[in-house]
């Protein structure tokens, strides 16, 4: 059996009791460690589980998944995923491959940032499609998020923006020279995300959002040091110190907001007076 | 401290290790038991936790929350919620009230149907806003879901339809007579949901979807008896036996589908040939 086990969002104790039982009895344990990270190290997990863990990097999961699935017809393999196993596309691939090999699959769900973000006080019902933000380079500034945010905002919905992490990735220069030397890990901050969003708006000038659009920066959602900061996109460009260490994510508000959301969220506002002024002028309206 | 503890989707072992620690040491333990249910009884939870649990019904949470929060400035109160604590509006209310009383609040996240539904094979990134379907009566057929589905479908997105449950609700007749006599619990099925959706389309005739629109019926998501059935809305009207006991939910597909989603989902199709034919004609297009 292949078990896809969600680890939740924060530390070693966010695994479910069911998930922990699976990890303790599986023949092999893999940790998918490139689409997201926990706030604790592998060694903490290993000592907590009483098991050694193999790190499954992108290369292994995407090109060498048969090693992960080896003999899973006859023994139990646990594939651990930060958050919920179905947060990222890659794991669907793995399940399809397991099916082809007649390996039964079971999922142990857990908290995902897609639902955990509800802790910021915005109603999950009012979110549209989720978008991703990657690190821009001088020559590569993918902006497909812009059109998706437009679609969400046109119908008044909030947008969750998931930000890039780079773990064990070769630099472009090293890749070009065929050297597998990896860069140190990088985690995008809310400030970088907000700045890249404004860069694209400045470039396209289609008014999908502006410097004064309301947003919430989130850090370490679901952990004991969880932190939210609410403000305009411009304000959020300089709130990384207040938010602290990774992981970060950002929510751009839609206009179809509810009074209850305002009450909850304004507690987190950098500048409550400004927040109220913009909210009253532009938000809380059906469309 | 007020702890909002998510219980996950299925049974007593879906609680996180962190959540279980909170439950074991809290002074009082409440279970919110009207927006969703686990697949096991209260007595199973009580014996697993080694604690007695007070059931918090809608009346208590919405009108008598100060009883739940009593002395939580000085002792720990655990408020257990099926799924994730921020799935339903009610709990935001409770947190706002706790803040007014200067009670610190901590959340223990868990799997929610909003992310757990990813197990059906559709990418969570491609979902629009979530809608709710209530039991229709002869005179009351609320159809606000219809316009929201239109908005999602106009931009090619999937829609998760959460279906009604009625737990400890007085019948209209008893309510009118001022008698607090409760009806037996009722859980809407995928078949009832699909039929109500088609009833509203037949009534409005705005072509938001049709009998041939593709959808997935889901039952007991995240549990060991999890079941998915894929088919047209018309087919799903009569698949309740295949799906089995509650809880059910339904996903109406958007047209912006990915080849990987097709591969995964067709495994669940009632009639694979029909599924492929409609998919190839109407889906998989980037709008």
Coordinates of C-alpha atoms in Angstrom, one line a residue:
Chain A
X1 CA 0.0 0.0 0.0
X2 CA 1.1 3.5 -0.8
X3 CA 0.1 5.9 2.0
X4 CA 0.1 9.6 1.2
X5 CA 0.3 11.2 4.6
X6 CA -0.3 14.9 5.2
X7 CA 1.9 16.5 7.9
X8 CA -0.1 19.7 8.4
X9 CA 1.5 23.1 8.4
X10 CA 3.8 23.7 11.3
X11 CA 5.7 21.1 13.4
X12 CA 6.1 17.4 14.2
X13 CA 2.9 17.3 16.4
X14 CA 0.7 18.4 13.5
X15 CA 0.6 14.9 12.1
X16 CA -2.7 13.1 12.8
X17 CA -2.8 10.1 15.1
X18 CA -3.8 8.0 12.1
X19 CA -0.8 9.4 10.1
X20 CA 1.6 8.7 12.9
X21 CA 0.5 5.1 13.1
X22 CA 1.1 4.7 9.4
X23 CA 4.6 6.2 9.6
X24 CA 5.6 4.0 12.6
X25 CA 4.7 0.8 10.8
X26 CA 5.6 1.5 7.1
X27 CA 8.6 -0.3 5.6
X28 CA 10.0 2.9 4.1
X29 CA 9.3 6.6 4.8
X30 CA 9.8 9.4 2.3
X31 CA 9.4 13.1 2.9
X32 CA 8.5 15.3 -0.1
X33 CA 10.6 18.3 0.6
X34 CA 10.4 20.7 -2.3
X35 CA 6.8 22.1 -2.6
X36 CA 6.6 23.2 1.0
X37 CA 8.4 22.9 4.3
X38 CA 7.6 22.4 7.9
X39 CA 9.0 24.8 10.5
X40 CA 11.1 22.0 12.0
X41 CA 14.0 20.0 10.6
X42 CA 14.1 16.5 9.3
X43 CA 16.0 15.4 12.4
X44 CA 13.2 16.6 14.7
X45 CA 10.7 14.5 12.6
X46 CA 13.0 11.5 12.6
X47 CA 13.4 11.5 16.4
X48 CA 9.7 12.1 16.9
X49 CA 8.6 9.3 14.6
X50 CA 11.4 7.0 15.7
X51 CA 12.1 6.4 12.0
X52 CA 14.7 7.4 9.5
X53 CA 13.3 9.4 6.6
X54 CA 14.5 9.5 3.0
X55 CA 14.2 13.0 1.4
X56 CA 12.3 12.8 -1.9
X57 CA 13.4 15.8 -4.0
X58 CA 11.7 16.9 -7.2
X59 CA 14.1 14.8 -9.3
X60 CA 13.2 11.7 -7.4
X61 CA 9.4 12.2 -7.4
X62 CA 9.1 13.3 -11.0
X63 CA 11.7 11.1 -12.7
X64 CA 12.3 8.2 -10.3
X65 CA 9.0 7.5 -8.7
X66 CA 9.3 3.8 -9.3
X67 CA 12.0 3.7 -6.6
X68 CA 9.5 5.2 -4.1
X69 CA 6.9 2.7 -5.2
X70 CA 9.2 -0.3 -5.2
X71 CA 7.4 -3.4 -3.9
X72 CA 4.5 -1.3 -2.5
X73 CA 2.2 -4.1 -3.8
X74 CA 3.5 -6.1 -0.9
X75 CA 4.7 -3.7 1.8
X76 CA 3.6 -0.3 3.1
X77 CA 5.3 2.8 1.9
X78 CA 4.6 6.2 3.5
X79 CA 5.0 9.3 1.4
X80 CA 4.9 12.4 3.7
X81 CA 3.7 15.7 2.3
X82 CA 3.7 19.0 4.2
X83 CA 0.1 20.3 4.4
X84 CA -2.4 18.0 2.6
X85 CA -1.3 15.4 0.0
X86 CA -3.4 16.9 -2.7
X87 CA -2.2 20.5 -2.5
X88 CA 0.3 20.0 -5.3
X89 CA 0.0 18.4 -8.8
X90 CA 3.0 16.2 -8.4
X91 CA 1.3 13.8 -6.0
X92 CA -1.6 13.2 -8.5
X93 CA 1.2 11.9 -10.8
X94 CA 2.5 9.6 -8.2
X95 CA -1.0 8.1 -7.6
X96 CA -1.6 7.6 -11.3
X97 CA 1.7 5.7 -11.5
X98 CA 0.8 3.6 -8.5
X99 CA -2.5 2.7 -10.1
X100 CA -0.6 1.6 -13.2
X101 CA 1.5 -0.7 -11.0
X102 CA -1.7 -2.1 -9.2
X103 CA -0.6 -0.6 -6.0
X104 CA -3.4 0.3 -3.6
X105 CA -3.3 3.9 -2.4
X106 CA -4.7 5.5 0.8
X107 CA -4.6 9.2 1.7
X108 CA -4.3 10.6 5.2
X109 CA -5.6 14.2 4.9
X110 CA -4.4 17.1 6.9
X111 CA -4.5 20.9 7.1
X112 CA -3.6 22.7 4.0
X113 CA -2.7 26.4 3.6
X114 CA -5.8 26.5 1.3
X115 CA -8.1 26.0 4.3
X116 CA -5.7 27.1 7.1
X117 CA -5.6 30.6 5.6
X118 CA -9.1 30.9 7.0
X119 CA -7.4 31.9 10.3
X120 CA -6.8 35.3 8.9
X121 CA -10.6 36.0 9.3
X122 CA -11.7 36.0 5.7
X123 CA -14.4 33.5 4.9
X124 CA -13.2 30.6 2.8
X125 CA -16.4 30.7 0.8
X126 CA -15.3 34.0 -0.6
X127 CA -12.1 32.8 -2.1
X128 CA -11.7 32.4 -5.9
X129 CA -8.9 30.4 -7.5
X130 CA -5.5 30.2 -5.9
X131 CA -2.5 31.6 -7.7
X132 CA 1.3 31.1 -7.4
X133 CA 4.0 33.7 -7.4
X134 CA 7.5 32.7 -8.5
X135 CA 10.8 34.6 -8.0
X136 CA 11.2 37.0 -10.9
X137 CA 14.6 37.2 -12.6
X138 CA 15.8 40.0 -14.9
X139 CA 14.5 38.2 -17.9
X140 CA 11.7 36.0 -16.6
X141 CA 8.7 37.6 -14.9
X142 CA 5.8 35.2 -15.4
X143 CA 2.5 37.0 -14.9
X144 CA -0.2 34.4 -15.4
X145 CA -1.3 35.2 -11.9
X146 CA -2.4 38.7 -13.1
X147 CA -5.2 37.4 -15.3
X148 CA -6.4 35.0 -12.7
X149 CA -6.6 37.7 -10.1
X150 CA -8.5 39.8 -12.6
X151 CA -11.1 36.9 -12.9
X152 CA -11.4 36.6 -9.1
X153 CA -11.7 40.3 -8.5
X154 CA -14.2 40.8 -11.3
X155 CA -16.6 38.7 -9.2
X156 CA -15.6 40.1 -5.9
X157 CA -13.6 37.2 -4.6
X158 CA -10.4 37.0 -2.5
X159 CA -7.2 35.5 -4.0
X160 CA -4.7 33.4 -2.0
X161 CA -1.3 34.0 -3.5
X162 CA 1.1 31.1 -2.6
X163 CA 4.7 32.2 -2.8
X164 CA 7.8 30.5 -4.2
X165 CA 10.3 28.4 -2.3
X166 CA 13.5 27.3 -3.8
X167 CA 15.0 24.2 -2.2
X168 CA 17.8 22.3 -3.7
X169 CA 17.7 24.0 -7.0
X170 CA 20.8 24.5 -9.2
X171 CA 21.5 28.1 -10.2
X172 CA 20.8 28.8 -13.9
X173 CA 24.6 29.3 -14.4
X174 CA 25.4 25.9 -12.9
X175 CA 22.5 24.3 -14.8
X176 CA 23.9 25.7 -18.1
X177 CA 27.3 24.2 -17.3
X178 CA 25.8 20.8 -16.3
X179 CA 26.9 21.1 -12.7
X180 CA 24.6 19.9 -10.0
X181 CA 25.6 22.4 -7.4
X182 CA 22.6 23.7 -5.5
X183 CA 21.8 27.2 -4.3
X184 CA 21.0 27.8 -0.6
X185 CA 17.2 27.6 0.0
X186 CA 15.2 30.8 -0.6
X187 CA 11.7 31.5 0.6
X188 CA 9.7 34.4 -0.9
X189 CA 8.4 36.9 1.6
X190 CA 5.2 38.9 1.6
X191 CA 7.1 42.0 0.8
X192 CA 8.7 40.5 -2.3
X193 CA 5.4 39.1 -3.4
X194 CA 3.6 42.4 -3.0
X195 CA 6.4 44.2 -4.8
X196 CA 6.3 41.8 -7.7
X197 CA 2.5 42.2 -7.9
X198 CA 2.9 46.0 -8.2
X199 CA 5.7 45.6 -10.7
X200 CA 3.3 43.7 -13.0
X201 CA 0.5 46.2 -12.5
X202 CA 2.9 49.1 -13.3
X203 CA 3.9 47.2 -16.4
X204 CA 0.4 46.3 -17.6
X205 CA -1.6 49.2 -16.3
X206 CA -4.9 47.4 -16.6
X207 CA -6.1 48.3 -13.1
X208 CA -6.6 44.8 -11.8
X209 CA -5.4 46.1 -8.4
X210 CA -3.4 49.1 -7.1
X211 CA -1.0 50.3 -4.4
X212 CA -4.1 50.9 -2.3
X213 CA -5.7 47.5 -2.7
X214 CA -6.2 45.8 0.6
X215 CA -4.4 42.6 1.4
X216 CA -3.2 40.4 4.3
X217 CA 0.3 39.0 4.8
X218 CA 0.4 35.7 6.6
X219 CA 3.4 34.0 8.2
X220 CA 3.7 30.5 9.7
X221 CA -0.1 29.8 9.4
X222 CA -1.2 27.2 11.9
X223 CA 1.9 27.4 14.0
X224 CA 2.3 28.9 17.5
X225 CA 4.1 31.9 16.0
X226 CA 1.5 32.5 13.3
X227 CA 1.3 36.1 12.3
X228 CA -1.0 38.2 10.2
X229 CA -0.5 41.8 9.0
X230 CA -3.2 43.6 7.1
X231 CA -2.6 46.6 4.9
X232 CA -2.5 48.0 1.4
X233 CA -0.2 46.2 -1.1
X234 CA 2.1 49.2 -0.8
X235 CA 2.2 48.9 3.0
X236 CA 2.9 45.1 2.8
X237 CA 6.0 45.8 0.7
X238 CA 7.7 46.7 4.0
X239 CA 6.2 44.5 6.7
X240 CA 8.6 41.5 6.4
X241 CA 10.2 42.3 9.8
X242 CA 6.8 42.3 11.5
X243 CA 5.9 39.0 9.8
X244 CA 9.2 37.3 10.6
X245 CA 10.6 34.0 9.3
X246 CA 9.0 31.8 6.5
X247 CA 6.7 30.5 5.2
X248 CA 4.7 33.5 4.0
X249 CA 1.6 33.8 1.9
X250 CA -0.6 36.7 0.8
X251 CA -4.3 37.3 0.4
X252 CA -5.6 40.0 -1.9
X253 CA -9.1 41.0 -0.8
X254 CA -12.0 40.9 -3.1
X255 CA -14.7 43.5 -2.9
X256 CA -17.5 41.1 -1.8
X257 CA -16.6 41.3 1.8
X258 CA -18.7 40.7 4.9
X259 CA -18.9 43.0 7.9
X260 CA -17.8 40.0 10.1
X261 CA -14.6 39.8 8.0
X262 CA -13.9 43.5 8.6
X263 CA -14.3 43.1 12.3
X264 CA -11.9 40.2 12.4
X265 CA -9.3 41.4 10.0
X266 CA -8.9 45.1 11.1
X267 CA -7.2 43.8 14.3
X268 CA -4.2 43.0 12.1
X269 CA -4.1 46.3 10.2
X270 CA -0.8 48.2 10.1
X271 CA -2.8 51.5 10.0
X272 CA -6.4 50.9 11.2
X273 CA -7.6 54.4 10.2
X274 CA -6.4 53.9 6.6
X275 CA -7.7 50.4 6.5
X276 CA -11.2 51.6 7.5
X277 CA -11.1 54.4 5.1
X278 CA -10.3 52.3 2.1
X279 CA -12.6 49.5 3.2
X280 CA -15.6 51.9 3.5
X281 CA -14.9 53.4 0.2
X282 CA -14.2 50.3 -1.9
X283 CA -15.1 47.1 -0.1
X284 CA -18.1 45.5 1.5
X285 CA -20.1 45.8 -1.7
X286 CA -21.7 43.0 -3.5
X287 CA -19.5 43.2 -6.7
Chain B
X1 CA -7.0 30.0 26.5
X2 CA -9.7 29.1 24.0
X3 CA -8.5 26.3 21.7
X4 CA -10.3 25.7 18.4
X5 CA -9.3 22.2 17.5
X6 CA -10.0 20.7 14.1
X7 CA -11.0 17.0 14.2
X8 CA -10.5 16.3 10.5
X9 CA -13.0 14.5 8.3
X10 CA -13.5 10.9 9.4
X11 CA -12.9 9.2 12.7
X12 CA -11.4 9.6 16.2
X13 CA -7.8 9.1 14.9
X14 CA -8.0 12.0 12.5
X15 CA -7.2 14.5 15.3
X16 CA -3.6 15.7 15.3
X17 CA -1.2 14.8 18.0
X18 CA -1.2 18.5 19.0
X19 CA -5.0 18.6 19.1
X20 CA -5.2 15.4 21.2
X21 CA -2.8 16.9 23.8
X22 CA -5.0 20.0 24.0
X23 CA -8.2 17.9 24.5
X24 CA -6.5 15.8 27.2
X25 CA -5.5 18.7 29.3
X26 CA -8.4 21.2 28.8
X27 CA -10.7 22.0 31.7
X28 CA -13.8 21.7 29.5
X29 CA -14.3 20.1 26.1
X30 CA -17.1 21.1 23.7
X31 CA -18.0 19.5 20.4
X32 CA -19.6 21.7 17.7
X33 CA -22.1 19.2 16.2
X34 CA -24.4 21.0 13.8
X35 CA -22.3 22.2 10.8
X36 CA -20.7 18.8 10.1
X37 CA -20.3 15.4 11.7
X38 CA -17.6 12.8 12.0
X39 CA -18.4 9.2 10.9
X40 CA -18.1 8.0 14.5
X41 CA -20.3 8.7 17.5
X42 CA -19.6 11.0 20.5
X43 CA -19.1 8.0 22.7
X44 CA -16.2 6.8 20.5
X45 CA -14.6 10.2 20.8
X46 CA -15.1 10.3 24.6
X47 CA -13.6 6.9 25.2
X48 CA -10.7 7.7 22.8
X49 CA -9.9 11.0 24.5
X50 CA -10.6 9.7 28.0
X51 CA -12.8 12.8 28.5
X52 CA -16.4 13.7 28.6
X53 CA -17.6 16.1 25.9
X54 CA -20.4 18.6 26.0
X55 CA -22.3 18.9 22.7
X56 CA -22.5 22.5 21.5
X57 CA -25.6 22.9 19.4
X58 CA -26.4 25.9 17.2
X59 CA -28.4 27.5 20.0
X60 CA -25.5 27.3 22.4
X61 CA -22.8 28.6 20.1
X62 CA -24.8 31.4 18.6
X63 CA -26.8 32.6 21.7
X64 CA -24.9 31.3 24.7
X65 CA -21.3 31.4 23.7
X66 CA -20.4 33.1 27.1
X67 CA -21.0 29.7 28.7
X68 CA -18.4 28.1 26.4
X69 CA -16.0 30.9 27.1
X70 CA -16.6 31.0 30.9
X71 CA -13.3 31.6 32.8
X72 CA -11.2 30.9 29.7
X73 CA -9.0 33.8 30.7
X74 CA -7.7 31.5 33.5
X75 CA -8.3 27.9 32.2
X76 CA -8.1 26.1 28.9
X77 CA -11.3 25.4 27.0
X78 CA -11.2 23.1 23.9
X79 CA -13.9 23.7 21.3
X80 CA -13.8 20.8 18.8
X81 CA -14.9 21.3 15.2
X82 CA -15.3 18.7 12.6
X83 CA -12.9 19.4 9.7
X84 CA -11.0 22.7 10.1
X85 CA -12.1 25.3 12.7
X86 CA -12.4 28.0 10.0
X87 CA -14.7 26.1 7.6
X88 CA -17.8 27.8 9.0
X89 CA -18.7 31.4 9.9
X90 CA -19.9 30.6 13.3
X91 CA -16.5 30.1 14.7
X92 CA -15.3 33.5 13.6
X93 CA -18.1 34.9 15.8
X94 CA -16.8 32.9 18.7
X95 CA -13.2 34.2 18.3
X96 CA -14.4 37.8 18.0
X97 CA -16.4 37.3 21.3
X98 CA -13.3 35.8 23.0
X99 CA -11.3 38.8 21.9
X100 CA -13.9 41.1 23.5
X101 CA -13.4 39.1 26.7
X102 CA -9.6 39.3 26.5
X103 CA -9.4 35.5 26.1
X104 CA -6.4 34.4 24.1
X105 CA -7.3 32.0 21.2
X106 CA -5.2 29.4 19.5
X107 CA -6.2 27.3 16.6
X108 CA -5.2 23.7 15.8
X109 CA -5.9 23.3 12.1
X110 CA -6.9 20.1 10.4
X111 CA -8.1 18.7 7.1
X112 CA -11.2 20.4 5.7
X113 CA -13.5 19.2 2.9
X114 CA -12.3 22.3 1.1
X115 CA -8.9 20.8 0.7
X116 CA -9.7 17.1 1.2
X117 CA -11.9 17.2 -1.9
X118 CA -8.6 17.2 -3.9
X119 CA -8.6 13.4 -3.5
X120 CA -11.2 13.3 -6.3
X121 CA -8.3 14.1 -8.7
X122 CA -9.3 17.7 -9.6
X123 CA -6.6 20.3 -9.0
X124 CA -7.5 22.5 -6.0
X125 CA -6.0 25.5 -7.9
X126 CA -8.8 25.2 -10.4
X127 CA -11.7 25.6 -7.9
X128 CA -13.7 28.8 -7.7
X129 CA -15.9 29.8 -4.8
X130 CA -17.6 27.1 -2.7
X131 CA -21.4 27.0 -2.6
X132 CA -23.9 25.4 -0.2
X133 CA -27.1 23.5 -1.1
X134 CA -29.9 23.4 1.4
X135 CA -32.9 21.0 1.5
X136 CA -35.6 22.5 -0.6
X137 CA -39.2 22.6 0.7
X138 CA -42.4 23.1 -1.4
X139 CA -42.2 26.9 -0.8
X140 CA -38.5 27.5 -0.2
X141 CA -36.0 26.8 -2.9
X142 CA -33.1 29.2 -2.3
X143 CA -31.0 29.4 -5.5
X144 CA -28.2 31.8 -4.7
X145 CA -25.8 28.9 -5.6
X146 CA -26.9 29.2 -9.2
X147 CA -25.4 32.7 -9.8
X148 CA -22.2 31.7 -8.0
X149 CA -21.8 28.6 -10.2
X150 CA -22.4 30.8 -13.2
X151 CA -19.5 33.0 -12.1
X152 CA -17.2 30.1 -11.6
X153 CA -18.2 28.4 -14.8
X154 CA -17.8 31.7 -16.8
X155 CA -14.1 31.5 -16.0
X156 CA -13.8 27.8 -16.4
X157 CA -13.5 26.8 -12.7
X158 CA -14.8 23.8 -10.7
X159 CA -17.4 24.4 -8.0
X160 CA -17.5 22.4 -4.7
X161 CA -21.1 22.1 -3.6
X162 CA -21.4 21.4 0.1
X163 CA -24.7 19.8 1.0
X164 CA -27.1 20.4 3.9
X165 CA -27.2 18.5 7.1
X166 CA -30.1 18.8 9.6
X167 CA -29.1 17.9 13.1
X168 CA -31.4 18.7 16.1
X169 CA -33.6 21.0 14.1
X170 CA -37.3 21.5 15.0
X171 CA -39.8 20.8 12.2
X172 CA -41.5 23.9 10.8
X173 CA -44.7 22.7 12.2
X174 CA -43.3 22.2 15.7
X175 CA -41.5 25.6 15.5
X176 CA -44.7 27.3 14.6
X177 CA -46.4 25.8 17.7
X178 CA -43.4 26.7 19.9
X179 CA -42.6 23.1 20.6
X180 CA -38.9 22.2 20.8
X181 CA -39.3 18.7 19.4
X182 CA -36.5 17.8 17.0
X183 CA -36.7 16.0 13.7
X184 CA -34.4 12.9 13.2
X185 CA -31.1 13.9 11.6
X186 CA -31.1 14.2 7.8
X187 CA -28.1 14.3 5.5
X188 CA -28.4 15.4 1.9
X189 CA -27.2 13.0 -0.7
X190 CA -25.4 13.6 -4.0
X191 CA -28.6 12.5 -5.8
X192 CA -30.8 15.0 -4.0
X193 CA -28.2 17.7 -4.6
X194 CA -27.9 17.0 -8.3
X195 CA -31.7 16.8 -8.7
X196 CA -32.2 20.2 -6.9
X197 CA -29.5 21.7 -9.2
X198 CA -31.4 20.5 -12.3
X199 CA -34.7 21.7 -10.8
X200 CA -33.3 25.2 -10.6
X201 CA -31.8 25.1 -14.1
X202 CA -35.2 23.8 -15.5
X203 CA -36.8 26.7 -13.7
X204 CA -34.4 29.5 -14.8
X205 CA -33.3 28.1 -18.1
X206 CA -30.2 30.3 -18.3
X207 CA -27.9 27.4 -19.3
X208 CA -25.5 27.7 -16.4
X209 CA -25.2 23.9 -16.6
X210 CA -27.3 21.0 -18.0
X211 CA -28.2 17.3 -17.5
X212 CA -25.0 16.5 -19.4
X213 CA -22.6 18.6 -17.3
X214 CA -19.9 16.6 -15.8
X215 CA -19.7 16.3 -12.0
X216 CA -18.2 14.1 -9.3
X217 CA -20.1 12.8 -6.3
X218 CA -18.0 12.3 -3.2
X219 CA -18.8 10.3 -0.1
X220 CA -16.9 10.1 3.3
X221 CA -13.9 12.0 1.9
X222 CA -10.8 11.2 3.9
X223 CA -12.2 8.1 5.4
X224 CA -11.3 4.4 4.7
X225 CA -14.6 4.0 2.9
X226 CA -14.1 7.2 0.8
X227 CA -15.9 6.8 -2.5
X228 CA -16.1 8.9 -5.7
X229 CA -18.5 8.5 -8.6
X230 CA -18.1 10.6 -11.7
X231 CA -20.8 11.2 -14.2
X232 CA -23.2 13.7 -15.7
X233 CA -25.5 15.6 -13.3
X234 CA -28.3 13.4 -14.7
X235 CA -26.4 10.2 -13.9
X236 CA -25.5 11.4 -10.4
X237 CA -29.2 11.7 -9.6
X238 CA -29.3 7.9 -9.2
X239 CA -25.9 7.0 -7.8
X240 CA -26.6 7.2 -4.1
X241 CA -26.5 3.5 -3.6
X242 CA -23.0 3.4 -5.1
X243 CA -21.9 6.2 -2.9
X244 CA -23.3 4.8 0.3
X245 CA -23.8 6.6 3.7
X246 CA -23.2 10.3 4.5
X247 CA -21.5 12.7 4.3
X248 CA -21.7 13.5 0.6
X249 CA -20.6 16.4 -1.4
X250 CA -20.5 17.2 -5.1
X251 CA -18.2 18.9 -7.5
X252 CA -19.4 20.5 -10.8
X253 CA -16.6 20.6 -13.2
X254 CA -15.4 23.7 -14.9
X255 CA -14.2 23.7 -18.5
X256 CA -10.6 24.7 -17.7
X257 CA -9.5 21.2 -17.0
X258 CA -6.1 19.6 -17.3
X259 CA -5.3 16.3 -19.0
X260 CA -4.0 15.0 -15.7
X261 CA -7.4 15.6 -14.1
X262 CA -9.1 13.6 -16.9
X263 CA -6.7 10.7 -16.4
X264 CA -7.3 10.6 -12.7
X265 CA -11.1 11.2 -12.6
X266 CA -12.2 8.9 -15.4
X267 CA -11.4 6.0 -13.2
X268 CA -14.5 6.9 -11.2
X269 CA -16.8 7.4 -14.2
X270 CA -20.2 5.6 -14.2
X271 CA -19.9 5.3 -18.0
X272 CA -16.4 5.9 -19.2
X273 CA -17.3 6.1 -22.9
X274 CA -19.9 8.8 -22.2
X275 CA -17.5 10.6 -19.9
X276 CA -14.8 10.7 -22.5
X277 CA -17.2 11.8 -25.2
X278 CA -18.5 14.8 -23.3
X279 CA -15.1 15.7 -21.9
X280 CA -13.6 15.7 -25.4
X281 CA -16.4 17.8 -26.8
X282 CA -16.8 20.4 -24.0
X283 CA -13.9 20.3 -21.5
X284 CA -10.1 20.6 -21.4
X285 CA -10.3 24.0 -23.1
X286 CA -8.5 27.0 -21.7
X287 CA -11.6 29.2 -22.2

